[in-house]
Each structure stands twice: as structure tokens, then as C-alpha cells.
Amino acid sequence: MFRKILYPTDFSDCAAKALEYVKKLREAGTEEVVLVHVIDVREIETMATGVAELGMTTAEYEEALQKKMRDGAEKKLEAVKEELKSVGLKVSVKTPEGIPFKKILRIAEDEDVSLIVLGSHGKSNIREMLLGSVSEKVVRGSKRPVLVIKRETTIMW
Ligand code: ATP
Ligand code: MN
């Protein structure tokens, strides 16, 4: 039923929890995983603000930062890829630059995936938020089924 899964990760605890479900779905007939980490252009722009004072142009700094972020992500993605392959899944890896939710929705369409699996929260993991902004926008914007894996909860009713 869910032959091809899109699994976007920001390498957070909650995304790691979602990875366990992706692996389990192999037993339910999943064959292929598109593993994605979006390099957030807004993060790069924010970090590059004011760098001219250090004698480097903003463009130079952005380029160096982008390379550093890409190298770091690719290393981590390689480990996740091996983990998925070890349970018999076919894996392709993507590291686009852009706005995370937009790229995730775009790739879901382009790759014609049957399911998106992601964490309810990510790196920020704000206690008061029911969903992070990426997961909320993916749930809202996706035409395809989305499986949202919740974080560990401490709320007692
Ligand atoms: P916010 O980013 O709004 O401050 P948050 O970091 O707690 O909140 P999200 O960013 O929405 O939560 O993360 C939810 C899930 O979305 C993550 O567990 C991960 O699966 C996915 N995700 C988040 N950012 C990225 C990214 N840059 N690339 C790929 N997947 C991502
Ligand atoms: Mn986030």
C-alpha cells in the first residue's frame, strides 16, 4: 500500500523516532525510501547578516556556510541511508536548498510517493506547539497521506 515513502529529516530526536517507523514499514510492503534533508536558505541568510564587518562578502560567507551545512548533512544522511538499506529498503538521497516545507511537498509530487513519514516536532521542539511549522505545513499542503510520529510527551491529564 505504501510502496514508496518520503522521509524528511532534520536529524532531531523526533525525526529519529520517525525513522524507526519507516524501517518497520518494510514489513508492511514498503520497498523504496526518498531520504531528504532541506538546507534552509533562511538560516543561511540570517547567519550571513552583518558578516561584511568581518571583511568577507555576504556571498562568500553564504557559499562557505552552505558548503559546511551540506557536508555535515551528507555525512549524517549516509549513516541513515545505510540503516535503511540494512533492512532491505532501496534508498535515494536528496539535499535541496530552499524552504523546508515547500521542498518536501515538491519532492512528494515529483517522486510520486505513496506516504510521507515525519516527526511532529524537530530541532526547536517547543513545548506549547502541537506541531512544528514544517510538519504543520506538510500536513496542510500534502495531497498524499502523511504519517506524523509524535514526540515523547510529558503532559498528564
Ligand atoms: P519549528 O521549525 O517550526 O521551530 P520544530 O523544529 O520543532 O519547529 P519542525 O521543523 O516542524 O519542528 O519539524 C518536524 C519534522 O519535519 C521533523 O521531525 C522532520 O521530520 C521534518 N523536518 C524539519 N525540518 C526539516 C528539514 N530542514 N529538512 C527535512 N525535514 C525536516
Ligand atoms: Mn524545525
PDB file of N, CA and C and ligand atoms in Angstrom, residues 10 121-124 133-134, ligand 2:
ATOM      1  N   ASP A  10      15.463  16.336   9.905  1.00  0.00           N
ATOM      2  CA  ASP A  10      16.310  17.447  10.349  1.00  0.00           C
ATOM      3  C   ASP A  10      17.302  16.921  11.403  1.00  0.00           C
ATOM      4  N   HIS A 121       7.608  17.169  15.672  1.00  0.00           N
ATOM      5  CA  HIS A 121       8.474  18.294  16.028  1.00  0.00           C
ATOM      6  C   HIS A 121       9.871  18.028  15.507  1.00  0.00           C
ATOM      7  N   GLY A 122      10.694  19.065  15.628  1.00  0.00           N
ATOM      8  CA  GLY A 122      12.057  18.921  15.137  1.00  0.00           C
ATOM      9  C   GLY A 122      13.056  19.514  16.092  1.00  0.00           C
ATOM     10  N   LYS A 123      14.025  20.217  15.538  1.00  0.00           N
ATOM     11  CA  LYS A 123      15.110  20.806  16.320  1.00  0.00           C
ATOM     12  C   LYS A 123      14.603  21.774  17.397  1.00  0.00           C
ATOM     13  N   SER A 124      13.604  22.592  17.075  1.00  0.00           N
ATOM     14  CA  SER A 124      13.123  23.589  18.054  1.00  0.00           C
ATOM     15  C   SER A 124      12.388  22.922  19.212  1.00  0.00           C
ATOM     16  N   SER A 133       6.371  23.925  12.665  1.00  0.00           N
ATOM     17  CA  SER A 133       5.848  24.620  11.482  1.00  0.00           C
ATOM     18  C   SER A 133       6.017  23.797  10.208  1.00  0.00           C
ATOM     19  N   VAL A 134       7.076  23.014  10.126  1.00  0.00           N
ATOM     20  CA  VAL A 134       7.281  22.197   8.919  1.00  0.00           C
ATOM     21  C   VAL A 134       6.222  21.090   8.866  1.00  0.00           C
TER      22      VAL A 134
HETATM   23 MN    MN B   2      12.337  22.948  12.702  1.00  0.00          MN
END
